């Protein structure tokens, strides 16, 4: 099996195990623990200095490797990404329905391509918190569907589908009377807890279709949540590799996977919150750093903000910059924006170019067409908060924010290879 085939199969397994941000960090934690990383609880005192560790805060995870030679001024090399994807979140009192249908009340989460969620077999996944404070992951099998209206009842639908987010997006999940049904009770059953014990829940809708390689030469990979589990997985792979075979005198390698990027990152587990800063401070304290040493370490640190980006769409090429036209399987994007929606600057671009060249990884530049407003990432937030030089990179996709996105089979592996080189690079 080629390295890229093995990587894409492992990415498929990771995405499948991660229908919600809570599952994404649990699966990452499981893989890290199996590789010898020790989980630290934020409320405990830490006796950690050198070694491999991780901490989980709600749907976010930070994991790091401190090499043997690390001291108070050792730089951090940070791969930042996000665990959440656009979706729908279960509302309070979610059991609804009429005309003999059972339906679910859901709230739109972030900016999904709504049409892509129609006519799919969907699951519910997330966490339940019980009255005793205990937390339980829950994931159902295929349960719901947003059924599209037949064309006979909407003859103009192919001129432009208009979906009212409140009226038209109430998925069906069974037949019967809502008064006799209990969606939360069903979730409690699949989590092995009692419905009356549930005190709160964060549960989203997720597509159940298996990821798949396809195309004339197997060059494409279709999957949900490539934005941005393709980056989390690349960072995870690189960090586990670095823990076992990395140099003893390298930088401190850090994977920072935040939640809530799709809704602006403003939460205690989002990139605008203090999670990364808190972890870096505690790592530095464990190495005996005072304020002076800590600021010196940050000044020589570097962050790669990895998030999915746009490949050129052959049917809409005019929406892209006419010169910078990224394609699939030609390597990760280096994202550039004059208005600082992406952080990449000249020293950052030069650093990334040298890194990719040394690692034997191709890369390509992305810049927006001036009349197309550009998205943003956790990069500017992290750089603003910590003052660490940052570049924005990521896997090129088509159909970003679709329930089933599309990337090339080579690019996620290229990103992981570049990230491994970044974690091993000299300070
Ligand atoms: Zn993203």
Coordinates of C-alpha atoms and ligand atoms in Angstrom, one line a residue:
X1 CA 0.0 0.0 0.0
X2 CA 1.4 3.4 -0.9
X3 CA 1.9 6.0 1.9
X4 CA -0.8 8.2 0.5
X5 CA -3.3 5.3 0.3
X6 CA -2.5 4.3 3.9
X7 CA -2.9 8.0 5.0
X8 CA -6.3 8.4 3.2
X9 CA -7.6 5.2 4.7
X10 CA -6.6 6.3 8.2
X11 CA -8.2 9.7 7.6
X12 CA -11.4 7.9 6.5
X13 CA -11.3 5.9 9.8
X14 CA -10.7 9.1 11.8
X15 CA -13.6 11.0 10.1
X16 CA -15.9 8.1 10.6
X17 CA -15.1 7.9 14.3
X18 CA -15.6 11.6 14.7
X19 CA -19.2 12.6 13.9
X20 CA -19.0 15.5 16.4
X21 CA -16.3 17.7 17.8
X22 CA -16.5 15.8 21.1
X23 CA -15.9 12.5 19.2
X24 CA -13.1 14.1 17.2
X25 CA -11.2 14.9 20.5
X26 CA -12.1 11.6 22.1
X27 CA -10.8 9.6 19.1
X28 CA -7.6 11.8 19.0
X29 CA -7.2 11.2 22.7
X30 CA -7.6 7.5 22.2
X31 CA -4.9 7.4 19.5
X32 CA -2.6 9.6 21.6
X33 CA -3.0 7.5 24.7
X34 CA -2.2 4.4 22.6
X35 CA 1.0 6.1 21.4
X36 CA 2.1 6.7 25.0
X37 CA 0.8 10.3 25.5
X38 CA -0.4 11.1 29.1
X39 CA -3.6 12.9 29.6
X40 CA -3.4 15.9 32.0
X41 CA -6.5 17.4 33.7
X42 CA -6.5 21.2 33.8
X43 CA -7.8 21.2 37.4
X44 CA -4.9 19.1 38.7
X45 CA -1.3 20.1 39.5
X46 CA 1.0 19.1 36.7
X47 CA 4.3 17.3 37.3
X48 CA 5.0 17.4 33.6
X49 CA 8.1 18.8 31.9
X50 CA 9.6 16.6 29.1
X51 CA 7.5 13.9 27.4
X52 CA 4.2 13.6 25.5
X53 CA 0.9 14.9 26.9
X54 CA -2.6 16.1 26.0
X55 CA -5.4 17.9 27.5
X56 CA -9.1 18.1 26.4
X57 CA -11.4 21.1 27.0
X58 CA -14.9 20.3 25.8
X59 CA -14.6 19.8 22.0
X60 CA -11.0 21.1 21.8
X61 CA -7.8 19.2 22.3
X62 CA -4.2 20.4 22.8
X63 CA -1.4 17.8 22.6
X64 CA 2.4 18.3 22.8
X65 CA 5.8 16.7 22.8
X66 CA 8.5 18.3 24.9
X67 CA 11.9 16.8 23.8
X68 CA 14.6 15.8 26.3
X69 CA 16.8 18.8 25.7
X70 CA 14.0 21.4 26.1
X71 CA 14.6 24.4 28.4
X72 CA 12.9 27.6 29.4
X73 CA 13.4 29.3 26.1
X74 CA 12.7 26.4 23.7
X75 CA 10.4 27.5 20.9
X76 CA 6.9 26.1 20.2
X77 CA 6.0 24.8 16.8
X78 CA 2.2 24.8 16.7
X79 CA -0.2 23.2 14.2
X80 CA -3.6 24.8 14.7
X81 CA -6.8 23.4 13.3
X82 CA -10.5 23.0 14.3
X83 CA -12.7 20.0 15.2
X84 CA -16.1 21.4 14.3
X85 CA -17.9 21.4 10.9
X86 CA -21.1 23.2 9.7
X87 CA -24.1 21.2 10.7
X88 CA -27.4 21.3 12.6
X89 CA -27.6 21.3 16.4
X90 CA -30.5 19.7 18.4
X91 CA -32.8 22.3 20.0
X92 CA -34.2 22.0 23.5
X93 CA -37.5 20.0 23.5
X94 CA -36.4 18.5 20.2
X95 CA -39.3 16.0 19.7
X96 CA -41.7 17.6 17.3
X97 CA -43.8 16.5 14.3
X98 CA -47.2 16.5 12.6
X99 CA -49.4 14.6 10.1
X100 CA -48.1 11.3 11.5
X101 CA -44.4 12.2 11.2
X102 CA -41.9 12.4 14.0
X103 CA -39.6 15.3 13.5
X104 CA -36.6 16.9 15.3
X105 CA -36.1 20.6 16.1
X106 CA -32.7 21.7 15.0
X107 CA -30.8 24.9 14.8
X108 CA -28.4 25.7 11.9
X109 CA -24.8 25.5 13.1
X110 CA -22.4 27.7 11.0
X111 CA -22.8 27.9 7.3
X112 CA -23.7 24.5 5.8
X113 CA -24.5 24.2 2.1
X114 CA -28.1 23.4 3.0
X115 CA -29.1 21.6 -0.2
X116 CA -26.3 19.1 0.3
X117 CA -27.9 17.8 3.5
X118 CA -31.2 16.9 1.8
X119 CA -32.1 13.2 1.1
X120 CA -29.3 11.7 3.2
X121 CA -29.4 9.2 6.1
X122 CA -28.2 11.2 9.0
X123 CA -27.2 10.4 12.6
X124 CA -27.2 12.4 15.8
X125 CA -23.9 12.6 17.7
X126 CA -22.5 14.6 20.6
X127 CA -22.4 14.6 24.4
X128 CA -25.0 14.2 27.1
X129 CA -24.3 15.7 30.6
X130 CA -26.2 14.1 33.4
X131 CA -27.4 15.7 36.6
X132 CA -24.5 14.2 38.5
X133 CA -22.1 16.1 36.1
X134 CA -20.9 13.0 34.3
X135 CA -20.5 13.3 30.5
X136 CA -21.4 10.6 28.0
X137 CA -20.7 10.5 24.3
X138 CA -23.6 9.5 22.1
X139 CA -23.8 8.6 18.4
X140 CA -26.8 6.9 16.8
X141 CA -26.9 5.0 13.5
X142 CA -28.9 6.3 10.5
X143 CA -31.9 8.0 12.1
X144 CA -33.0 11.2 10.3
X145 CA -33.5 12.7 6.9
X146 CA -34.3 16.2 5.5
X147 CA -36.7 15.0 2.7
X148 CA -36.7 17.2 -0.4
X149 CA -40.0 18.3 -1.9
X150 CA -40.8 16.4 -5.1
X151 CA -40.3 18.4 -8.3
X152 CA -44.0 18.0 -9.1
X153 CA -44.8 20.2 -6.1
X154 CA -42.2 22.8 -7.0
X155 CA -41.7 23.1 -10.7
X156 CA -39.3 26.1 -10.4
X157 CA -36.9 24.2 -8.1
X158 CA -34.2 23.9 -10.7
X159 CA -34.1 27.6 -11.2
X160 CA -32.8 28.0 -7.7
X161 CA -33.7 26.1 -4.5
X162 CA -34.8 28.3 -1.7
X163 CA -34.9 26.7 1.8
X164 CA -36.4 28.5 4.8
X165 CA -34.2 27.5 7.7
X166 CA -37.0 27.3 10.1
X167 CA -39.9 25.9 8.1
X168 CA -38.1 23.5 5.7
X169 CA -35.3 22.1 7.8
X170 CA -37.1 19.9 10.3
X171 CA -35.8 16.4 9.7
X172 CA -38.1 13.3 10.0
X173 CA -37.0 10.4 12.2
X174 CA -40.0 8.2 12.5
X175 CA -43.8 7.8 12.3
X176 CA -46.2 8.4 15.1
X177 CA -47.4 11.1 17.5
X178 CA -44.8 13.4 19.1
X179 CA -46.7 13.1 22.4
X180 CA -45.9 9.4 22.4
X181 CA -42.3 9.8 21.3
X182 CA -39.1 10.9 23.0
X183 CA -36.0 11.7 20.9
X184 CA -33.9 12.4 24.0
X185 CA -35.0 9.1 25.5
X186 CA -33.8 7.4 22.3
X187 CA -30.4 9.2 22.7
X188 CA -30.3 8.2 26.3
X189 CA -30.9 4.6 25.3
X190 CA -28.0 4.6 22.8
X191 CA -25.7 6.1 25.4
X192 CA -26.7 3.6 28.0
X193 CA -28.1 6.2 30.4
X194 CA -31.6 7.0 31.8
X195 CA -33.5 9.8 30.0
X196 CA -34.6 11.4 33.3
X197 CA -30.9 11.8 34.3
X198 CA -30.0 14.0 31.3
X199 CA -29.3 17.6 32.5
X200 CA -28.0 19.0 29.2
X201 CA -26.9 18.0 25.7
X202 CA -24.7 19.2 22.8
X203 CA -25.8 17.1 19.9
X204 CA -25.4 17.7 16.2
X205 CA -26.5 16.0 12.9
X206 CA -23.9 14.1 11.0
X207 CA -23.9 12.3 7.6
X208 CA -23.6 8.5 7.9
X209 CA -22.2 7.8 4.4
X210 CA -18.8 6.1 4.4
X211 CA -15.9 8.1 2.9
X212 CA -14.9 6.9 -0.5
X213 CA -12.0 7.1 -3.0
X214 CA -13.2 7.4 -6.6
X215 CA -12.3 8.9 -10.0
X216 CA -10.6 7.6 -13.2
X217 CA -7.4 6.8 -11.3
X218 CA -8.7 6.9 -7.8
X219 CA -7.5 10.5 -7.5
X220 CA -10.5 11.8 -5.5
X221 CA -11.6 11.4 -1.9
X222 CA -15.2 12.2 -0.9
X223 CA -16.1 12.6 2.8
X224 CA -18.0 14.7 5.3
X225 CA -16.0 17.0 7.7
X226 CA -12.8 17.3 5.6
X227 CA -13.1 20.9 6.7
X228 CA -11.4 20.5 9.0
X229 CA -10.7 17.0 10.2
X230 CA -8.3 16.6 7.3
X231 CA -6.0 19.1 9.2
X232 CA -6.6 17.7 12.7
X233 CA -5.8 14.3 11.4
X234 CA -2.6 15.5 9.6
X235 CA -1.5 17.2 12.9
X236 CA -2.3 14.1 14.9
X237 CA -0.4 11.8 12.6
X238 CA 2.7 14.1 12.6
X239 CA 2.6 14.6 16.4
X240 CA 2.5 10.8 17.1
X241 CA 5.3 10.3 14.6
X242 CA 7.3 13.0 16.3
X243 CA 6.8 11.6 19.7
X244 CA 8.3 8.2 18.7
X245 CA 11.0 9.2 16.2
X246 CA 11.5 13.0 16.6
X247 CA 14.9 14.6 17.4
X248 CA 15.8 15.0 21.1
X249 CA 16.8 18.7 20.5
X250 CA 13.9 20.0 18.4
X251 CA 11.2 22.5 19.3
X252 CA 8.2 21.7 21.5
X253 CA 5.7 20.3 19.0
X254 CA 2.0 21.3 19.7
X255 CA -1.2 20.2 18.1
X256 CA -4.0 22.7 18.9
X257 CA -7.4 21.6 17.7
X258 CA -10.1 24.1 18.6
X259 CA -13.9 23.9 18.6
X260 CA -16.4 26.5 17.3
X261 CA -14.4 27.9 14.4
X262 CA -17.4 27.6 12.1
X263 CA -19.3 30.0 14.4
X264 CA -16.6 32.6 15.1
X265 CA -14.3 30.8 17.6
X266 CA -15.6 32.9 20.6
X267 CA -15.9 30.3 23.3
X268 CA -13.7 28.7 26.1
X269 CA -12.8 25.9 23.7
X270 CA -12.5 28.2 20.6
X271 CA -9.4 29.9 19.2
X272 CA -10.4 33.3 20.6
X273 CA -10.5 31.7 24.1
X274 CA -7.4 31.2 26.4
X275 CA -7.0 27.4 25.9
X276 CA -3.8 27.5 23.9
X277 CA -2.3 30.4 25.9
X278 CA -3.1 28.5 29.1
X279 CA -1.4 25.3 27.9
X280 CA 1.7 27.1 26.6
X281 CA 2.1 28.9 29.9
X282 CA 1.8 25.7 31.9
X283 CA 4.3 24.0 29.6
X284 CA 6.7 26.9 30.1
X285 CA 6.3 26.9 33.8
X286 CA 7.0 23.2 33.9
X287 CA 10.4 24.0 32.2
X288 CA 11.2 26.7 34.8
X289 CA 10.5 29.7 32.5
X290 CA 9.9 33.1 34.0
X291 CA 8.3 36.0 32.1
X292 CA 11.5 36.9 30.2
X293 CA 12.2 33.3 29.1
X294 CA 8.6 32.8 28.1
X295 CA 8.5 35.9 25.9
X296 CA 11.8 34.8 24.3
X297 CA 10.3 31.3 23.6
X298 CA 7.2 32.9 22.0
X299 CA 9.4 35.3 19.9
X300 CA 11.1 32.3 18.3
X301 CA 8.0 30.2 18.0
X302 CA 6.0 29.5 14.8
X303 CA 2.3 28.5 14.1
X304 CA 0.9 26.8 11.1
X305 CA -2.8 27.4 10.9
X306 CA -4.2 24.5 8.8
X307 CA -7.7 24.7 7.5
X308 CA -9.4 23.5 4.3
X309 CA -9.3 25.9 1.3
X310 CA -10.7 26.1 -2.2
X311 CA -9.4 24.3 -5.3
X312 CA -10.5 25.9 -8.6
X313 CA -13.9 24.7 -9.7
X314 CA -13.9 24.0 -13.4
X315 CA -17.5 25.2 -13.8
X316 CA -17.0 28.4 -11.9
X317 CA -13.3 29.4 -12.7
X318 CA -14.3 33.1 -12.9
X319 CA -15.0 33.1 -9.2
X320 CA -11.2 32.5 -8.6
X321 CA -8.2 34.6 -9.0
X322 CA -7.3 34.3 -12.7
X323 CA -3.6 33.5 -12.0
X324 CA -3.5 31.6 -8.8
X325 CA -5.6 28.5 -9.6
X326 CA -5.0 25.6 -7.1
X327 CA -5.8 22.1 -8.2
X328 CA -6.1 18.8 -6.4
X329 CA -3.1 16.6 -5.6
X330 CA -0.6 19.4 -6.1
X331 CA 0.0 19.9 -2.4
X332 CA -1.5 22.0 0.4
X333 CA -2.5 25.6 -0.1
X334 CA -0.5 28.5 1.3
X335 CA -3.3 31.0 1.9
X336 CA -2.6 34.7 1.4
X337 CA -4.9 37.7 2.0
X338 CA -4.0 41.4 2.0
X339 CA -6.6 42.2 4.6
X340 CA -5.2 39.7 7.1
X341 CA -8.1 37.2 6.9
X342 CA -5.1 34.9 6.5
X343 CA -1.9 35.5 8.5
X344 CA 0.7 34.6 5.9
X345 CA 3.4 37.3 5.4
X346 CA 6.7 37.3 3.5
X347 CA 8.8 35.7 6.3
X348 CA 6.1 33.1 6.8
X349 CA 5.8 32.4 3.1
X350 CA 9.6 32.0 2.8
X351 CA 9.6 29.7 5.9
X352 CA 6.8 27.5 4.5
X353 CA 8.5 27.3 1.0
X354 CA 11.8 26.1 2.6
X355 CA 10.0 23.6 4.8
X356 CA 8.0 22.1 1.9
X357 CA 11.1 22.0 -0.3
X358 CA 13.1 20.2 2.4
X359 CA 10.3 17.7 3.0
X360 CA 9.8 17.1 -0.8
X361 CA 6.2 18.3 -0.6
X362 CA 4.6 20.4 -3.3
X363 CA 2.5 23.5 -2.4
X364 CA 0.5 26.1 -4.2
X365 CA -0.8 29.5 -3.3
X366 CA -4.4 30.6 -2.8
X367 CA -5.6 34.2 -3.0
X368 CA -9.1 35.4 -3.5
X369 CA -10.7 37.0 -6.5
X370 CA -11.2 40.7 -5.4
X371 CA -15.0 40.5 -5.7
X372 CA -15.3 37.3 -3.7
X373 CA -15.1 37.9 0.0
X374 CA -12.7 35.5 1.6
X375 CA -13.3 33.3 4.6
X376 CA -11.0 33.3 7.6
X377 CA -9.4 30.8 10.0
X378 CA -8.1 30.4 13.5
X379 CA -4.7 31.8 12.2
X380 CA -5.4 35.5 12.7
X381 CA -6.9 34.9 16.1
X382 CA -4.0 32.9 17.4
X383 CA -1.4 35.3 16.0
X384 CA -3.3 38.3 17.5
X385 CA -3.5 36.6 20.9
X386 CA 0.0 35.3 21.2
X387 CA 2.1 37.4 18.8
X388 CA 3.5 34.2 17.2
X389 CA 4.4 34.3 13.5
X390 CA 1.8 32.3 11.7
X391 CA 1.1 31.0 8.2
X392 CA -2.3 29.8 6.9
X393 CA -2.2 26.6 4.9
X394 CA -4.7 23.8 4.2
X395 CA -6.0 21.0 2.0
X396 CA -7.7 22.2 -1.3
X397 CA -11.3 21.1 -1.5
X398 CA -14.3 21.4 -3.8
X399 CA -17.8 21.6 -2.2
X400 CA -16.6 23.2 1.1
X401 CA -19.3 23.1 3.8
X402 CA -21.2 20.4 1.8
X403 CA -22.3 17.4 3.8
X404 CA -19.9 15.5 1.6
X405 CA -16.8 17.4 0.5
X406 CA -14.2 16.5 -2.1
X407 CA -10.4 16.6 -2.0
X408 CA -7.5 14.9 -3.7
X409 CA -6.1 11.6 -2.3
X410 CA -2.6 13.0 -2.1
X411 CA -3.1 16.3 -0.4
X412 CA -4.0 15.2 3.2
X413 CA -0.8 13.1 3.2
X414 CA 1.3 16.0 1.8
X415 CA 0.0 18.2 4.7
X416 CA 0.9 15.5 7.2
X417 CA 4.4 15.2 5.7
X418 CA 4.9 19.0 5.8
X419 CA 3.7 19.1 9.4
X420 CA 6.1 16.3 10.5
X421 CA 8.9 18.3 9.0
X422 CA 7.6 21.4 10.8
X423 CA 7.6 19.6 14.2
X424 CA 11.2 18.4 13.6
X425 CA 12.6 21.7 12.2
X426 CA 15.4 23.5 14.0
X427 CA 14.3 26.5 16.1
Ligands
LIG1 ZN1 -12.6 25.3 8.3

